[in-house]
C-alpha positions as a printed Julia matrix, in Angstrom:
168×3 Matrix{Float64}:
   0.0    0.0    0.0
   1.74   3.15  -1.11
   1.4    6.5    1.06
  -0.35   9.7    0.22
   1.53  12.66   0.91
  -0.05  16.24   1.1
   1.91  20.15   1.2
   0.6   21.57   4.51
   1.26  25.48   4.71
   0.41  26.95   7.71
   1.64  29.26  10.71
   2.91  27.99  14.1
   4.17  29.98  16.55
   3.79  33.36  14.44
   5.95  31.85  11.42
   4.95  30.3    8.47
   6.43  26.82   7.29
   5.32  24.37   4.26
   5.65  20.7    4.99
   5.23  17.76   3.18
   3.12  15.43   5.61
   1.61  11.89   5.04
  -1.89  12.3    5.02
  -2.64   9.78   7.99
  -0.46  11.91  10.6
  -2.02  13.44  13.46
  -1.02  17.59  13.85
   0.4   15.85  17.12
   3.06  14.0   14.81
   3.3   16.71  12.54
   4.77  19.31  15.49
   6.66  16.86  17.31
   8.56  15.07  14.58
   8.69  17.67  11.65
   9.48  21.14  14.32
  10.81  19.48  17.31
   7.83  21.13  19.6
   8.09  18.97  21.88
   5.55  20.72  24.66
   2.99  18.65  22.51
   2.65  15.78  24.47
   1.51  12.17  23.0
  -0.63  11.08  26.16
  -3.92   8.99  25.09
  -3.57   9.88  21.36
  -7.8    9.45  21.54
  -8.35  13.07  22.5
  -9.36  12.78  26.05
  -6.24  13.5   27.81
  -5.44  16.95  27.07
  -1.7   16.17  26.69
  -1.29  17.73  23.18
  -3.75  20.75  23.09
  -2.9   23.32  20.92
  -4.38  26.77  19.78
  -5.51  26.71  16.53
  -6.94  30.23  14.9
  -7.79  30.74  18.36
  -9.04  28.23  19.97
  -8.01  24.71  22.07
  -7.62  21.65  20.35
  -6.9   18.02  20.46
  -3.46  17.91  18.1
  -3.77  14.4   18.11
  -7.34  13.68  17.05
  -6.64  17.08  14.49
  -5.15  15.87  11.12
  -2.16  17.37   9.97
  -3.23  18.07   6.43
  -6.43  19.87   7.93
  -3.89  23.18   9.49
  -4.02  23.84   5.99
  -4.05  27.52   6.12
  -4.43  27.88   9.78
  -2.48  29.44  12.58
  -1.5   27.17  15.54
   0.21  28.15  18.57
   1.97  25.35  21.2
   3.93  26.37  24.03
   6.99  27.04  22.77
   4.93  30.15  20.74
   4.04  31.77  24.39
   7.62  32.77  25.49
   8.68  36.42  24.82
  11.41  37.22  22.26
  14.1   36.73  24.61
  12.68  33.89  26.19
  11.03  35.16  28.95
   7.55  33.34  30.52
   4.45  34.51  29.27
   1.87  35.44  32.75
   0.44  32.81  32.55
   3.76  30.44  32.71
   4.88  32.56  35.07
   1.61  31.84  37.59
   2.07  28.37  36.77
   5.73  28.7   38.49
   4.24  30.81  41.25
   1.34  28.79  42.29
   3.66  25.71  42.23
   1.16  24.51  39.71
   3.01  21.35  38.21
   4.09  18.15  39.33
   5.68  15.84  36.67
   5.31  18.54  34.01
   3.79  16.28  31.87
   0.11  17.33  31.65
   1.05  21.17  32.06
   1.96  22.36  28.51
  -1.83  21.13  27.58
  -3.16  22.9   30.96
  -1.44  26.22  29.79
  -2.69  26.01  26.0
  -6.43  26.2   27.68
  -5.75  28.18  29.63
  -4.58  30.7   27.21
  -8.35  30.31  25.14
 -10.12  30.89  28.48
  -7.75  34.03  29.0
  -8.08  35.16  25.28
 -11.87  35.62  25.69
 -11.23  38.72  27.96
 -13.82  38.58  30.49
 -13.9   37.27  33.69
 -15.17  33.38  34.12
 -16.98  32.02  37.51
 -14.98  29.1   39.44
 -17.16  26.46  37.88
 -16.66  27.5   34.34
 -13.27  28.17  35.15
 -13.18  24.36  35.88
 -15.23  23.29  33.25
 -12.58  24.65  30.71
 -10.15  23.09  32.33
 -12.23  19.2   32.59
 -10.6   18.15  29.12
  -7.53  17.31  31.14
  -7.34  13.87  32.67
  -4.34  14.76  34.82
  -5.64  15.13  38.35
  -2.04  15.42  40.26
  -2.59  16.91  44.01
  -1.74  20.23  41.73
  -4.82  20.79  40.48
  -6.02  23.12  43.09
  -2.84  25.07  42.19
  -3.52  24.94  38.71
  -6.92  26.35  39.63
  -5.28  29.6   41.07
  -2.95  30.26  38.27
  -5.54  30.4   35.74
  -8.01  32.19  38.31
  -5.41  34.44  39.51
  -4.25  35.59  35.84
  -7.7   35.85  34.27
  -8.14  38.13  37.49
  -5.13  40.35  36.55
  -5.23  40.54  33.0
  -9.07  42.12  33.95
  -7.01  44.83  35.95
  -8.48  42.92  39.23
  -5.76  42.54  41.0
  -6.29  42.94  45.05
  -9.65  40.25  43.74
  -6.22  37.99  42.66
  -4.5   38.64  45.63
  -7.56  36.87  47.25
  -7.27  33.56  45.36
């Protein structure tokens, strides 16, 4: 059985690239093995995990239920594209550090990418849909709680609320 191969042009990470992908591979695949991002975690590779989300024009996906060959044309952001130019933590990696909100690491980069769609919408979200954003993550490491405040906490500053933060 011969493969099909497809040119995928798209953006990640604010630059755009042309690849040549099979047209089988997962957008998981395509970011690990063809740009070395590997914040993209392969966890359940059935899209309940929350391992590998990704942005894509905006909002949280599943990279590994998410064809490669269907970023046609789109934008995607992983971790690596929330760092400043020279490398410095974006807020929201930053209240990740300060709330002690990991544990292995592993389930975090996925954490942070819906994070960043909650925090993109620009208005302030209640505790329970706060959580309910957050549900498409199996990982439920004693630092959820923690991972709780950093979103809460940053949602809370980027609204100019900060003393309400302070509170968390």
């Amino acid at each position: 059985m011969s493969r099909q191969y497809k040119l995928v042009s798209c953006t990640i990470n604010g630059k755009k690239v042309e690849k040549m992908v099979d047209v089988r591979a997962s957008l998981t695949d395509m970011l690990r093995d063809d740009y070395r991002l590997t914040s993209v975690k392969k966890g359940c590779e059935v899209g309940e995990c929350g391992a590998c989300n990704v942005i894509i024009n905006g909002e949280c996906f599943n990279s590994c239920i998410y064809l490669a060959v269907w970023a046609e044309g789109k934008e995607i952001l992983t971790l690596e594209g929330l760092a400043g130019p020279n490398g410095e933590l974006s807020d929201i990696q930053q209240a990740f550090l300060d709330e002690a909100a990991v544990q292995c690491g592993f389930c975090t980069p996925g954490f942070i990418m819906s994070a960043v769609e909650l925090l993109e919408a620009g208005r302030e979200f209640s505790d329970e849909e706060i959580r309910k954003k957050l549900s498409g993550h199996l990982c439920r490491c004693t630092g959820y709680e923690n991972i709780f405040k950093a979103v809460k906490k940053t949602m809370l500053r980027r609204l100019g609320k900060e003393e309400k933060a302070e509170l968390v």
